[in-house]
Amino acid sequence: MKKFFSFIILASFLLTSCSSMNVNRTIATQAVNAEAEAAVETLFTIKASQAGAGEEDFLETVQNNSTRLTNNTPIKINLIEDNNLIDDVLFKIEPIIEDNNNIIKIRYANGAFKDHAATLNLSRLLDGLIRSNFSSPHFIFELYYNAINNDPTSLHAVAKIRRSVLTPLGPDSGASEKLNSSILAEAAVWDKKLAEFAKLDKKRNAEKKALAEQRKARMAALDAAPEEKQFRYLVSIGDRKGAADLVQAYLPWEEMAPFEKRYWETHLDIIRNPAPLDQRVIIYRGIDDDMIQTPIEAGKKLSQADAILDQNIFVMSTMMTKNQGSWNRRLRSLTSMNEKFIGTDNKGSSEFTKAARITTLFSNHASKPDGSPFLSFTPSIQTAQTFGQKRISAYLIDPRALEFNYASTYAHEKEFLAPLATFPDEIAAVYDYAIHPEPTTDMNMVIQKSIIANLEKKLGETEGILTYQKVTKNSLNYFGTMGYMKFDEESIKAQTEALAKKIAKLPKVEAGKTTDKCVDIIKLFLN
């Protein structure tokens, strides 16, 4: 079991279709304490039932159920015979990452599938962990990560699911009295276990409440801070450290499970210390519905038209823009969102979603991003144009800051998420059909020319072109087969004769230093 307990700190998301790119990541090996290991062993194993084994084998039933649960998902359920299971354990559930695939391993003892009650328990438990309580089958991986890191809320959530599936079969099922008696006996065992996990969770909740009061007491002064210390202002002048420090002060750390906490810790560090421009990637966003934010230059806020013409804007998530109060006060929604649509299940409950909150937020953002703390991006300019029929933008973003939305069911969107806001140093190009006079028969060409012009303006002609070549190669390496348009040197040359002459005089360049496999957050955590 311990071989699964080395985790890579969260850096960036990507589908299995991603090609490779080296993004510097920090490796964190965590020792799982004996208490957590014992709890996980209890929660994710099924022992022989009171009824015991019969003549009939239910392997095929479990196989069919596994296919149903993972249909149209990237997740696989593998059944593996294991003669090393002890203490009457018949089944052991292990959500793992293997060969870059999301796999739920079901280890089973010889003859396990002849125990009807235990096999039924397994099928019902898999349904409870994958489908019936969650909107995405990815939840089980985040939930498992939190459980093995000894999070009381997550352990309690699994215990509740374990108990909830132990109900006797109805009279129409044809179930024997022996089978139902066995189910009820197991339910009685789990009543006691559930009470134990509930007690631990209650104790932790009391600690959370005390810490939350301390955090809230500090927020009133931050809410009323002068303009130059408000979140929007700090973003507008590119004060990354100041903006990250504010977010850190408002985040409800005491409420977070380990997975969620690591997400925010990592992203705050990336906000404070982004990769240099030549190590970033190009990504797009349609901004028809965005409230365009303009930076402060020489102490004066630019008008929207001037900022667009100057290719100098930033955008913020709907959690920030469709909210009330000071810009700092709006950060309180980082807590309140957890009990609203974006942080709850389809019944408006957070009973289970708080044990897998990042997957919850990602899943809900994909269907309805209202109130979301995230901004959506795509490596496909064509996809961006569907959300940008009036305005479209391109960004140079540190790839570690972009999380592939693995929980989205809209695969064609190739959606990546980043938290809260873009910074002025990330805008690479913006095109507004009402403001820009250029013809738009080839929007990709227009955007690429704007990116080059911006880089030349920032870095000088030669360094600007070299940087453009690096970031386009970074992007191709990073996004791989996800629909990113190939921008090799020939396609760059074809844009203008003058540009072709410039590039011809320059040395060949390689991609930026950011070159390693990009995998989604689930894979990073459980690899």
Short mmCIF file of C-alpha atoms in Angstrom, two decimals:
data_model
loop_
_atom_site.label_atom_id
_atom_site.label_comp_id
_atom_site.label_asym_id
_atom_site.label_seq_id
_atom_site.Cartn_x
_atom_site.Cartn_y
_atom_site.Cartn_z
CA MET A 1 0.00 0.00 0.00
CA LYS A 2 2.79 2.41 0.86
CA LYS A 3 4.07 2.42 -2.69
CA PHE A 4 1.06 4.59 -3.60
CA PHE A 5 1.91 7.24 -1.02
CA SER A 6 4.46 9.36 -2.87
CA PHE A 7 2.77 12.39 -4.38
CA ILE A 8 3.81 15.06 -6.86
CA ILE A 9 2.77 18.55 -5.76
CA LEU A 10 0.16 19.94 -8.09
CA ALA A 11 1.47 21.81 -11.09
CA SER A 12 -0.75 21.56 -14.16
CA PHE A 13 -3.53 19.58 -15.80
CA LEU A 14 -3.57 17.78 -19.08
CA LEU A 15 -5.42 14.98 -20.81
CA THR A 16 -3.72 11.72 -21.62
CA SER A 17 -3.54 12.98 -25.23
CA CYS A 18 -0.96 15.57 -24.13
CA SER A 19 2.52 15.24 -25.44
CA SER A 20 5.53 16.04 -23.30
CA MET A 21 6.87 19.25 -21.91
CA ASN A 22 9.27 19.80 -19.03
CA VAL A 23 7.58 21.84 -16.35
CA ASN A 24 9.64 22.10 -13.19
CA ARG A 25 7.77 20.31 -10.42
CA THR A 26 8.50 19.76 -6.76
CA ILE A 27 8.44 16.19 -5.55
CA ALA A 28 6.97 15.72 -2.10
CA THR A 29 7.15 12.35 -0.45
CA GLN A 30 4.62 12.08 2.34
CA ALA A 31 4.75 9.44 5.02
CA VAL A 32 1.27 8.15 5.68
CA ASN A 33 0.78 7.50 9.37
CA ALA A 34 -0.41 4.19 10.72
CA GLU A 35 -3.78 5.63 11.73
CA ALA A 36 -4.53 6.80 8.17
CA GLU A 37 -3.35 3.53 6.68
CA ALA A 38 -5.59 1.53 9.01
CA ALA A 39 -8.59 3.76 8.23
CA VAL A 40 -8.09 3.43 4.48
CA GLU A 41 -7.68 -0.33 4.85
CA THR A 42 -11.03 -0.46 6.67
CA LEU A 43 -12.88 1.82 4.27
CA PHE A 44 -11.63 0.40 0.98
CA THR A 45 -11.76 -3.34 1.72
CA ILE A 46 -14.68 -5.76 1.88
CA LYS A 47 -14.48 -8.84 4.06
CA ALA A 48 -16.24 -12.18 3.74
CA SER A 49 -19.92 -11.90 4.62
CA GLN A 50 -21.80 -13.71 7.34
CA ALA A 51 -23.53 -15.80 4.67
CA GLY A 52 -20.24 -16.95 3.19
CA ALA A 53 -19.61 -18.46 -0.24
CA GLY A 54 -22.20 -20.27 -2.31
CA GLU A 55 -22.12 -22.23 -5.56
CA GLU A 56 -22.90 -19.39 -7.96
CA ASP A 57 -20.10 -17.13 -9.22
CA PHE A 58 -20.94 -13.42 -9.67
CA LEU A 59 -17.77 -12.34 -11.50
CA GLU A 60 -19.62 -11.57 -14.73
CA THR A 61 -22.15 -9.44 -12.84
CA VAL A 62 -19.35 -7.32 -11.38
CA GLN A 63 -17.66 -7.03 -14.78
CA ASN A 64 -20.89 -5.79 -16.40
CA ASN A 65 -21.47 -3.31 -13.57
CA SER A 66 -17.89 -2.01 -13.90
CA THR A 67 -18.41 -1.43 -17.62
CA ARG A 68 -21.63 0.48 -16.92
CA LEU A 69 -20.01 2.69 -14.27
CA THR A 70 -17.07 3.74 -16.45
CA ASN A 71 -18.84 3.92 -19.80
CA ASN A 72 -17.81 7.02 -21.77
CA THR A 73 -15.15 7.95 -19.21
CA PRO A 74 -11.33 7.73 -19.31
CA ILE A 75 -11.40 5.56 -16.18
CA LYS A 76 -10.85 1.81 -16.15
CA ILE A 77 -11.77 -0.78 -13.51
CA ASN A 78 -9.32 -3.67 -13.45
CA LEU A 79 -10.13 -6.88 -11.59
CA ILE A 80 -6.95 -8.56 -10.30
CA GLU A 81 -6.74 -11.83 -8.41
CA ASP A 82 -4.53 -11.41 -5.33
CA ASN A 83 -3.65 -14.36 -3.12
CA ASN A 84 -1.94 -12.09 -0.58
CA LEU A 85 -5.15 -10.63 0.86
CA ILE A 86 -5.46 -11.52 4.54
CA ASP A 87 -7.89 -11.28 7.49
CA ASP A 88 -10.89 -12.53 5.48
CA VAL A 89 -10.57 -9.63 3.02
CA LEU A 90 -12.21 -10.61 -0.26
CA PHE A 91 -11.98 -7.29 -2.14
CA LYS A 92 -9.68 -4.28 -1.96
CA ILE A 93 -10.31 -1.07 -3.91
CA GLU A 94 -7.26 0.93 -5.03
CA PRO A 95 -7.72 4.05 -7.22
CA ILE A 96 -4.27 4.52 -8.77
CA ILE A 97 -2.47 6.02 -11.74
CA GLU A 98 -0.69 3.46 -13.88
CA ASP A 99 1.00 4.15 -17.22
CA ASN A 100 -0.67 7.57 -17.14
CA ASN A 101 -4.14 6.02 -16.91
CA ASN A 102 -6.81 6.48 -14.23
CA ILE A 103 -7.42 2.98 -12.93
CA ILE A 104 -9.53 1.60 -10.11
CA LYS A 105 -7.94 -1.70 -9.19
CA ILE A 106 -10.15 -4.26 -7.53
CA ARG A 107 -7.97 -6.90 -5.92
CA TYR A 108 -9.91 -10.05 -5.10
CA ALA A 109 -9.19 -13.27 -3.24
CA ASN A 110 -9.65 -16.71 -4.76
CA GLY A 111 -13.35 -17.59 -4.71
CA ALA A 112 -14.40 -14.05 -3.71
CA PHE A 113 -17.12 -13.79 -6.34
CA LYS A 114 -18.98 -16.76 -4.85
CA ASP A 115 -19.77 -14.72 -1.76
CA HIS A 116 -23.01 -13.14 -3.01
CA ALA A 117 -23.41 -10.63 -0.15
CA ALA A 118 -19.79 -9.41 -0.39
CA THR A 119 -19.98 -9.18 -4.19
CA LEU A 120 -23.24 -7.22 -3.98
CA ASN A 121 -21.60 -4.93 -1.42
CA LEU A 122 -18.71 -4.35 -3.84
CA SER A 123 -20.99 -3.47 -6.77
CA ARG A 124 -23.09 -1.10 -4.68
CA LEU A 125 -20.01 0.51 -3.13
CA LEU A 126 -18.44 1.15 -6.54
CA ASP A 127 -21.69 2.78 -7.66
CA GLY A 128 -21.69 4.95 -4.52
CA LEU A 129 -18.09 6.01 -4.99
CA ILE A 130 -18.23 6.58 -8.76
CA ARG A 131 -21.75 7.55 -9.76
CA SER A 132 -24.62 7.97 -7.33
CA ASN A 133 -23.07 10.53 -4.97
CA PHE A 134 -20.88 12.44 -7.44
CA SER A 135 -21.26 14.07 -10.85
CA SER A 136 -17.91 12.83 -12.17
CA PRO A 137 -16.17 9.46 -11.83
CA HIS A 138 -12.96 11.39 -11.11
CA PHE A 139 -14.25 12.17 -7.61
CA ILE A 140 -13.04 8.83 -6.29
CA PHE A 141 -9.41 9.77 -6.99
CA GLU A 142 -9.54 13.07 -5.12
CA LEU A 143 -11.54 11.43 -2.35
CA TYR A 144 -8.98 8.63 -2.08
CA TYR A 145 -6.10 11.11 -1.97
CA ASN A 146 -7.74 12.95 0.91
CA ALA A 147 -8.52 9.72 2.72
CA ILE A 148 -4.97 8.42 2.58
CA ASN A 149 -3.86 11.79 3.90
CA ASN A 150 -6.06 11.19 6.96
CA ASP A 151 -8.66 13.90 6.34
CA PRO A 152 -11.51 13.25 8.82
CA THR A 153 -14.20 14.71 6.54
CA SER A 154 -13.16 12.50 3.63
CA LEU A 155 -12.88 9.40 5.80
CA HIS A 156 -16.35 10.14 7.19
CA ALA A 157 -17.73 10.61 3.66
CA VAL A 158 -16.51 7.17 2.58
CA ALA A 159 -17.88 5.64 5.78
CA LYS A 160 -21.29 7.18 5.06
CA ILE A 161 -21.26 5.71 1.58
CA ARG A 162 -20.22 2.32 2.97
CA ARG A 163 -23.18 2.32 5.34
CA SER A 164 -25.67 3.72 2.83
CA VAL A 165 -25.26 0.83 0.37
CA LEU A 166 -26.01 -1.82 3.00
CA THR A 167 -29.77 -2.05 2.62
CA PRO A 168 -31.66 -5.35 2.23
CA LEU A 169 -33.09 -6.25 -1.16
CA GLY A 170 -36.81 -5.89 -1.72
CA PRO A 171 -39.31 -8.76 -2.04
CA ASP A 172 -39.38 -8.47 -5.84
CA SER A 173 -35.62 -9.13 -6.10
CA GLY A 174 -35.90 -12.79 -5.26
CA ALA A 175 -33.20 -12.38 -2.64
CA SER A 176 -32.96 -15.10 -0.04
CA GLU A 177 -33.51 -14.46 3.65
CA LYS A 178 -29.92 -15.59 4.20
CA LEU A 179 -28.61 -12.90 1.84
CA ASN A 180 -30.65 -10.12 3.45
CA SER A 181 -29.67 -11.26 6.94
CA SER A 182 -26.04 -11.07 5.91
CA ILE A 183 -26.53 -7.54 4.56
CA LEU A 184 -28.17 -6.43 7.79
CA ALA A 185 -25.38 -7.96 9.85
CA GLU A 186 -22.82 -6.01 7.84
CA ALA A 187 -24.93 -2.86 8.24
CA ALA A 188 -24.80 -3.26 12.01
CA VAL A 189 -20.99 -3.47 11.85
CA TRP A 190 -20.87 -0.30 9.79
CA ASP A 191 -23.24 1.54 12.12
CA LYS A 192 -20.51 1.29 14.75
CA LYS A 193 -17.70 2.17 12.36
CA LEU A 194 -19.66 5.14 11.00
CA ALA A 195 -20.13 6.46 14.53
CA GLU A 196 -16.37 6.31 15.08
CA PHE A 197 -15.59 8.24 11.89
CA ALA A 198 -18.37 10.75 12.66
CA LYS A 199 -16.80 11.42 16.07
CA LEU A 200 -13.42 12.22 14.48
CA ASP A 201 -15.06 14.47 11.91
CA LYS A 202 -17.05 16.31 14.59
CA LYS A 203 -13.89 16.98 16.56
CA ARG A 204 -12.16 18.34 13.46
CA ASN A 205 -15.19 20.51 12.62
CA ALA A 206 -15.00 22.14 16.05
CA GLU A 207 -11.37 23.00 15.38
CA LYS A 208 -12.29 24.35 11.95
CA LYS A 209 -14.95 26.62 13.44
CA ALA A 210 -12.50 28.21 15.87
CA LEU A 211 -9.95 28.81 13.10
CA ALA A 212 -12.63 30.23 10.78
CA GLU A 213 -13.62 32.80 13.41
CA GLN A 214 -10.01 33.93 13.70
CA ARG A 215 -9.71 34.30 9.93
CA LYS A 216 -13.00 36.21 9.60
CA ALA A 217 -11.95 38.62 12.34
CA ARG A 218 -9.02 39.69 10.17
CA MET A 219 -11.05 40.19 7.01
CA ALA A 220 -13.05 43.28 7.98
CA ALA A 221 -9.94 45.47 7.81
CA LEU A 222 -8.93 43.92 4.48
CA ASP A 223 -12.41 44.52 3.05
CA ALA A 224 -12.10 48.25 3.76
CA ALA A 225 -8.49 48.66 2.59
CA PRO A 226 -7.74 51.72 0.38
CA GLU A 227 -7.90 51.30 -3.39
CA GLU A 228 -4.17 50.75 -3.80
CA LYS A 229 -4.45 47.69 -1.55
CA GLN A 230 -7.53 46.22 -3.23
CA PHE A 231 -7.21 43.00 -5.24
CA ARG A 232 -8.15 44.51 -8.60
CA TYR A 233 -5.66 47.35 -8.23
CA LEU A 234 -2.84 44.98 -7.28
CA VAL A 235 -3.57 42.84 -10.33
CA SER A 236 -3.80 45.90 -12.57
CA ILE A 237 -0.29 47.08 -11.65
CA GLY A 238 1.12 43.56 -11.85
CA ASP A 239 1.78 43.22 -8.12
CA ARG A 240 1.68 39.44 -8.11
CA LYS A 241 2.97 39.00 -4.59
CA GLY A 242 0.47 41.50 -3.17
CA ALA A 243 -2.43 39.85 -5.01
CA ALA A 244 -1.37 36.35 -3.91
CA ASP A 245 -0.96 37.49 -0.31
CA LEU A 246 -4.53 38.83 -0.34
CA VAL A 247 -5.95 35.61 -1.74
CA GLN A 248 -4.02 33.66 0.87
CA ALA A 249 -5.57 35.78 3.63
CA TYR A 250 -9.12 35.14 2.40
CA LEU A 251 -8.88 31.45 1.55
CA PRO A 252 -10.63 29.16 4.08
CA TRP A 253 -7.58 27.00 4.77
CA GLU A 254 -9.16 25.46 7.84
CA GLU A 255 -11.98 24.04 5.69
CA MET A 256 -9.76 22.46 3.07
CA ALA A 257 -9.04 18.80 2.53
CA PRO A 258 -5.40 18.01 1.61
CA PHE A 259 -6.01 17.93 -2.16
CA GLU A 260 -7.67 21.34 -2.21
CA LYS A 261 -5.06 22.83 0.11
CA ARG A 262 -2.23 21.66 -2.09
CA TYR A 263 -3.97 23.09 -5.16
CA TRP A 264 -4.12 26.58 -3.69
CA GLU A 265 -0.66 26.45 -2.12
CA THR A 266 0.82 25.55 -5.48
CA HIS A 267 -1.10 28.15 -7.44
CA LEU A 268 -0.29 30.95 -5.04
CA ASP A 269 3.38 30.08 -5.46
CA ILE A 270 3.01 30.13 -9.25
CA ILE A 271 1.26 33.52 -9.11
CA ARG A 272 4.14 34.91 -7.06
CA ASN A 273 6.85 33.28 -9.14
CA PRO A 274 5.73 32.81 -12.75
CA ALA A 275 7.93 31.31 -15.44
CA PRO A 276 9.79 33.76 -17.73
CA LEU A 277 8.03 34.67 -20.98
CA ASP A 278 10.06 32.28 -23.12
CA GLN A 279 9.00 29.35 -20.91
CA ARG A 280 5.28 30.05 -21.27
CA VAL A 281 2.64 28.76 -23.69
CA ILE A 282 0.10 30.49 -25.92
CA ILE A 283 -3.53 29.92 -25.01
CA TYR A 284 -6.79 31.62 -26.04
CA ARG A 285 -10.01 32.92 -24.53
CA GLY A 286 -13.16 34.25 -26.16
CA ILE A 287 -14.11 37.37 -24.18
CA ASP A 288 -17.53 38.39 -25.52
CA ASP A 289 -19.09 38.13 -22.06
CA ASP A 290 -16.12 39.33 -20.01
CA MET A 291 -15.92 42.58 -18.11
CA ILE A 292 -12.72 43.86 -19.67
CA GLN A 293 -10.35 45.14 -17.00
CA THR A 294 -7.81 47.82 -17.84
CA PRO A 295 -4.46 48.40 -16.12
CA ILE A 296 -3.10 51.48 -14.39
CA GLU A 297 -0.46 53.37 -16.38
CA ALA A 298 1.27 56.42 -14.93
CA GLY A 299 -1.28 56.40 -12.12
CA LYS A 300 -4.22 56.52 -14.54
CA LYS A 301 -6.65 53.79 -15.49
CA LEU A 302 -6.76 53.26 -19.27
CA SER A 303 -10.08 53.43 -21.07
CA GLN A 304 -11.33 50.11 -22.40
CA ALA A 305 -10.89 51.14 -26.05
CA ASP A 306 -7.36 52.44 -25.45
CA ALA A 307 -6.41 49.31 -23.49
CA ILE A 308 -7.69 47.04 -26.28
CA LEU A 309 -5.86 49.03 -28.96
CA ASP A 310 -2.75 48.97 -26.80
CA GLN A 311 -3.16 45.18 -26.35
CA ASN A 312 -3.09 45.72 -22.61
CA ILE A 313 -6.02 44.24 -20.70
CA PHE A 314 -6.73 41.64 -18.04
CA VAL A 315 -9.79 39.60 -17.13
CA MET A 316 -11.24 38.22 -13.92
CA SER A 317 -13.46 35.28 -13.03
CA THR A 318 -17.22 35.71 -12.57
CA MET A 319 -16.75 35.15 -8.84
CA MET A 320 -15.00 38.53 -8.85
CA THR A 321 -16.87 40.48 -11.52
CA LYS A 322 -20.46 39.37 -10.83
CA ASN A 323 -20.30 40.19 -7.16
CA GLN A 324 -20.78 43.13 -4.82
CA GLY A 325 -18.70 45.11 -2.38
CA SER A 326 -15.06 46.10 -2.52
CA TRP A 327 -12.73 44.00 -4.66
CA ASN A 328 -11.23 42.53 -1.52
CA ARG A 329 -14.59 41.74 0.01
CA ARG A 330 -15.48 39.77 -3.10
CA LEU A 331 -12.72 37.36 -2.15
CA ARG A 332 -14.96 36.22 0.71
CA SER A 333 -16.72 34.18 -1.98
CA LEU A 334 -13.77 31.81 -1.86
CA THR A 335 -15.54 30.53 1.25
CA SER A 336 -19.22 31.12 0.48
CA MET A 337 -18.98 29.51 -2.99
CA ASN A 338 -18.58 26.12 -1.33
CA GLU A 339 -22.25 26.15 -0.33
CA LYS A 340 -23.53 27.55 -3.64
CA PHE A 341 -24.08 25.92 -7.03
CA ILE A 342 -20.41 25.91 -7.98
CA GLY A 343 -19.41 23.96 -4.86
CA THR A 344 -22.34 21.58 -4.34
CA ASP A 345 -23.98 18.58 -5.99
CA ASN A 346 -27.11 18.61 -8.13
CA LYS A 347 -29.22 18.62 -4.95
CA GLY A 348 -27.45 21.72 -3.60
CA SER A 349 -25.68 19.70 -0.92
CA SER A 350 -22.00 19.79 0.07
CA GLU A 351 -22.20 16.65 2.21
CA PHE A 352 -19.93 14.70 -0.12
CA THR A 353 -18.54 17.41 -2.40
CA LYS A 354 -16.45 18.94 0.38
CA ALA A 355 -14.43 15.72 0.36
CA ALA A 356 -13.59 16.25 -3.33
CA ARG A 357 -13.95 19.99 -3.79
CA ILE A 358 -11.57 20.67 -6.68
CA THR A 359 -13.27 18.04 -8.83
CA THR A 360 -16.64 19.51 -7.79
CA LEU A 361 -15.62 23.02 -8.81
CA PHE A 362 -14.16 21.83 -12.11
CA SER A 363 -17.21 19.72 -12.94
CA ASN A 364 -19.68 22.49 -12.13
CA HIS A 365 -17.59 25.14 -13.90
CA ALA A 366 -17.78 23.12 -17.12
CA SER A 367 -21.58 23.12 -17.12
CA LYS A 368 -22.22 26.58 -15.64
CA PRO A 369 -19.32 28.86 -14.66
CA ASP A 370 -21.48 31.42 -12.82
CA GLY A 371 -19.80 32.27 -9.53
CA SER A 372 -16.73 30.25 -10.44
CA PRO A 373 -13.28 31.28 -9.17
CA PHE A 374 -11.76 30.07 -12.46
CA LEU A 375 -11.21 31.47 -15.93
CA SER A 376 -11.48 29.16 -18.95
CA PHE A 377 -8.88 28.97 -21.71
CA THR A 378 -8.35 26.73 -24.71
CA PRO A 379 -5.33 25.91 -26.90
CA SER A 380 -7.69 25.87 -29.89
CA ILE A 381 -8.27 29.30 -31.42
CA GLN A 382 -11.30 27.90 -33.25
CA THR A 383 -12.89 26.93 -29.93
CA ALA A 384 -12.08 30.36 -28.50
CA GLN A 385 -13.85 31.98 -31.44
CA THR A 386 -17.12 30.28 -30.49
CA PHE A 387 -16.97 32.30 -27.24
CA GLY A 388 -15.34 35.28 -28.96
CA GLN A 389 -17.44 36.31 -31.93
CA LYS A 390 -16.99 39.97 -30.92
CA ARG A 391 -13.70 39.84 -29.04
CA ILE A 392 -10.97 37.26 -28.71
CA SER A 393 -7.75 37.24 -26.70
CA ALA A 394 -4.49 35.32 -26.46
CA TYR A 395 -2.22 34.91 -23.45
CA LEU A 396 1.30 33.84 -22.60
CA ILE A 397 0.78 31.87 -19.41
CA ASP A 398 3.05 29.76 -17.25
CA PRO A 399 1.89 26.21 -18.15
CA ARG A 400 1.97 25.24 -14.46
CA ALA A 401 -0.86 27.71 -13.88
CA LEU A 402 -3.14 26.02 -16.42
CA GLU A 403 -5.18 23.09 -15.17
CA PHE A 404 -6.85 20.83 -17.69
CA ASN A 405 -10.51 20.43 -16.76
CA TYR A 406 -10.49 16.66 -16.47
CA ALA A 407 -14.02 16.69 -14.98
CA SER A 408 -15.60 18.38 -18.00
CA THR A 409 -17.86 16.35 -20.26
CA TYR A 410 -17.32 18.86 -23.09
CA ALA A 411 -14.17 17.31 -24.52
CA HIS A 412 -14.34 19.39 -27.72
CA GLU A 413 -13.73 22.59 -25.73
CA LYS A 414 -10.26 21.45 -24.58
CA GLU A 415 -10.81 23.55 -21.48
CA PHE A 416 -8.02 24.68 -19.18
CA LEU A 417 -8.64 26.60 -15.98
CA ALA A 418 -6.65 29.21 -14.06
CA PRO A 419 -7.74 30.86 -10.82
CA LEU A 420 -9.28 34.32 -10.35
CA ALA A 421 -7.54 36.65 -12.83
CA THR A 422 -4.98 37.09 -15.55
CA PHE A 423 -2.14 39.55 -15.03
CA PRO A 424 -1.14 42.32 -17.45
CA ASP A 425 2.15 40.55 -18.25
CA GLU A 426 0.16 37.55 -19.58
CA ILE A 427 -1.87 39.28 -22.30
CA ALA A 428 -0.37 38.46 -25.69
CA ALA A 429 -3.07 39.79 -28.05
CA VAL A 430 -6.64 41.04 -28.05
CA TYR A 431 -8.87 41.61 -31.07
CA ASP A 432 -12.16 43.52 -30.97
CA TYR A 433 -14.20 43.39 -34.19
CA ALA A 434 -15.72 46.82 -33.45
CA ILE A 435 -12.41 48.56 -32.78
CA HIS A 436 -9.79 46.96 -35.00
CA PRO A 437 -9.94 47.81 -38.69
CA GLU A 438 -8.02 44.77 -39.95
CA PRO A 439 -9.82 42.17 -42.11
CA THR A 440 -10.62 39.01 -40.16
CA THR A 441 -10.67 36.33 -42.84
CA ASP A 442 -7.89 34.56 -40.95
CA MET A 443 -8.24 35.33 -37.25
CA ASN A 444 -5.34 33.05 -36.39
CA MET A 445 -3.00 35.08 -38.59
CA VAL A 446 -4.22 38.35 -37.06
CA ILE A 447 -3.67 37.07 -33.53
CA GLN A 448 -0.22 35.65 -34.26
CA LYS A 449 0.89 38.96 -35.81
CA SER A 450 -0.38 40.79 -32.73
CA ILE A 451 1.53 38.43 -30.43
CA ILE A 452 4.72 39.03 -32.37
CA ALA A 453 4.18 42.80 -32.35
CA ASN A 454 3.63 42.78 -28.58
CA LEU A 455 6.74 40.73 -27.95
CA GLU A 456 8.82 43.00 -30.19
CA LYS A 457 7.45 46.01 -28.30
CA LYS A 458 8.37 44.48 -24.92
CA LEU A 459 11.66 42.81 -25.81
CA GLY A 460 12.96 44.38 -28.98
CA GLU A 461 12.73 43.02 -32.52
CA THR A 462 15.26 40.18 -32.37
CA GLU A 463 14.47 38.98 -28.85
CA GLY A 464 10.74 39.30 -29.55
CA ILE A 465 10.91 36.97 -32.57
CA LEU A 466 13.13 34.49 -30.75
CA THR A 467 10.71 34.43 -27.82
CA TYR A 468 7.76 33.92 -30.16
CA GLN A 469 9.47 30.94 -31.74
CA LYS A 470 10.13 29.46 -28.29
CA VAL A 471 6.59 29.90 -26.98
CA THR A 472 5.02 28.48 -30.15
CA LYS A 473 7.25 25.43 -29.86
CA ASN A 474 6.48 25.21 -26.14
CA SER A 475 2.79 25.28 -26.99
CA LEU A 476 3.04 22.59 -29.62
CA ASN A 477 5.07 20.37 -27.26
CA TYR A 478 2.74 21.01 -24.35
CA PHE A 479 -0.68 20.73 -25.94
CA GLY A 480 0.26 17.99 -28.38
CA THR A 481 -2.77 16.53 -30.15
CA MET A 482 -5.33 18.70 -28.37
CA GLY A 483 -6.07 20.77 -31.45
CA TYR A 484 -3.33 23.33 -31.09
CA MET A 485 -2.53 24.74 -34.53
CA LYS A 486 1.00 23.96 -35.61
CA PHE A 487 3.13 27.09 -35.79
CA ASP A 488 6.47 26.02 -37.20
CA GLU A 489 8.99 28.35 -38.75
CA GLU A 490 7.52 27.94 -42.24
CA SER A 491 4.06 29.03 -41.15
CA ILE A 492 5.57 31.99 -39.31
CA LYS A 493 7.53 32.98 -42.42
CA ALA A 494 4.40 32.85 -44.50
CA GLN A 495 2.77 35.60 -42.52
CA THR A 496 4.68 38.48 -44.09
CA GLU A 497 7.67 38.82 -46.34
CA ALA A 498 9.35 41.15 -43.86
CA LEU A 499 8.91 38.67 -41.03
CA ALA A 500 10.36 35.90 -43.19
CA LYS A 501 13.48 37.97 -43.75
CA LYS A 502 13.81 38.67 -40.03
CA ILE A 503 13.57 34.99 -39.13
CA ALA A 504 15.97 33.93 -41.87
CA LYS A 505 18.70 35.97 -40.16
CA LEU A 506 18.09 34.41 -36.75
CA PRO A 507 19.59 31.20 -35.37
CA LYS A 508 17.47 28.10 -34.99
CA VAL A 509 15.86 27.99 -31.55
CA GLU A 510 14.58 25.25 -29.33
CA ALA A 511 11.56 25.42 -27.09
CA GLY A 512 11.86 27.11 -23.73
CA LYS A 513 13.15 25.17 -20.74
CA THR A 514 9.65 24.01 -19.87
CA THR A 515 9.74 20.57 -21.55
CA ASP A 516 8.08 17.31 -19.46
CA LYS A 517 4.92 15.32 -19.46
CA CYS A 518 1.81 17.28 -18.75
CA VAL A 519 -0.71 15.29 -16.83
CA ASP A 520 -3.85 16.24 -15.00
CA ILE A 521 -3.96 16.96 -11.29
CA ILE A 522 -5.34 13.54 -10.44
CA LYS A 523 -2.42 11.83 -12.14
CA LEU A 524 0.08 14.19 -10.52
CA PHE A 525 -1.24 13.49 -7.06
CA LEU A 526 -1.50 9.72 -7.28
CA ASN A 527 1.39 8.95 -9.59
#
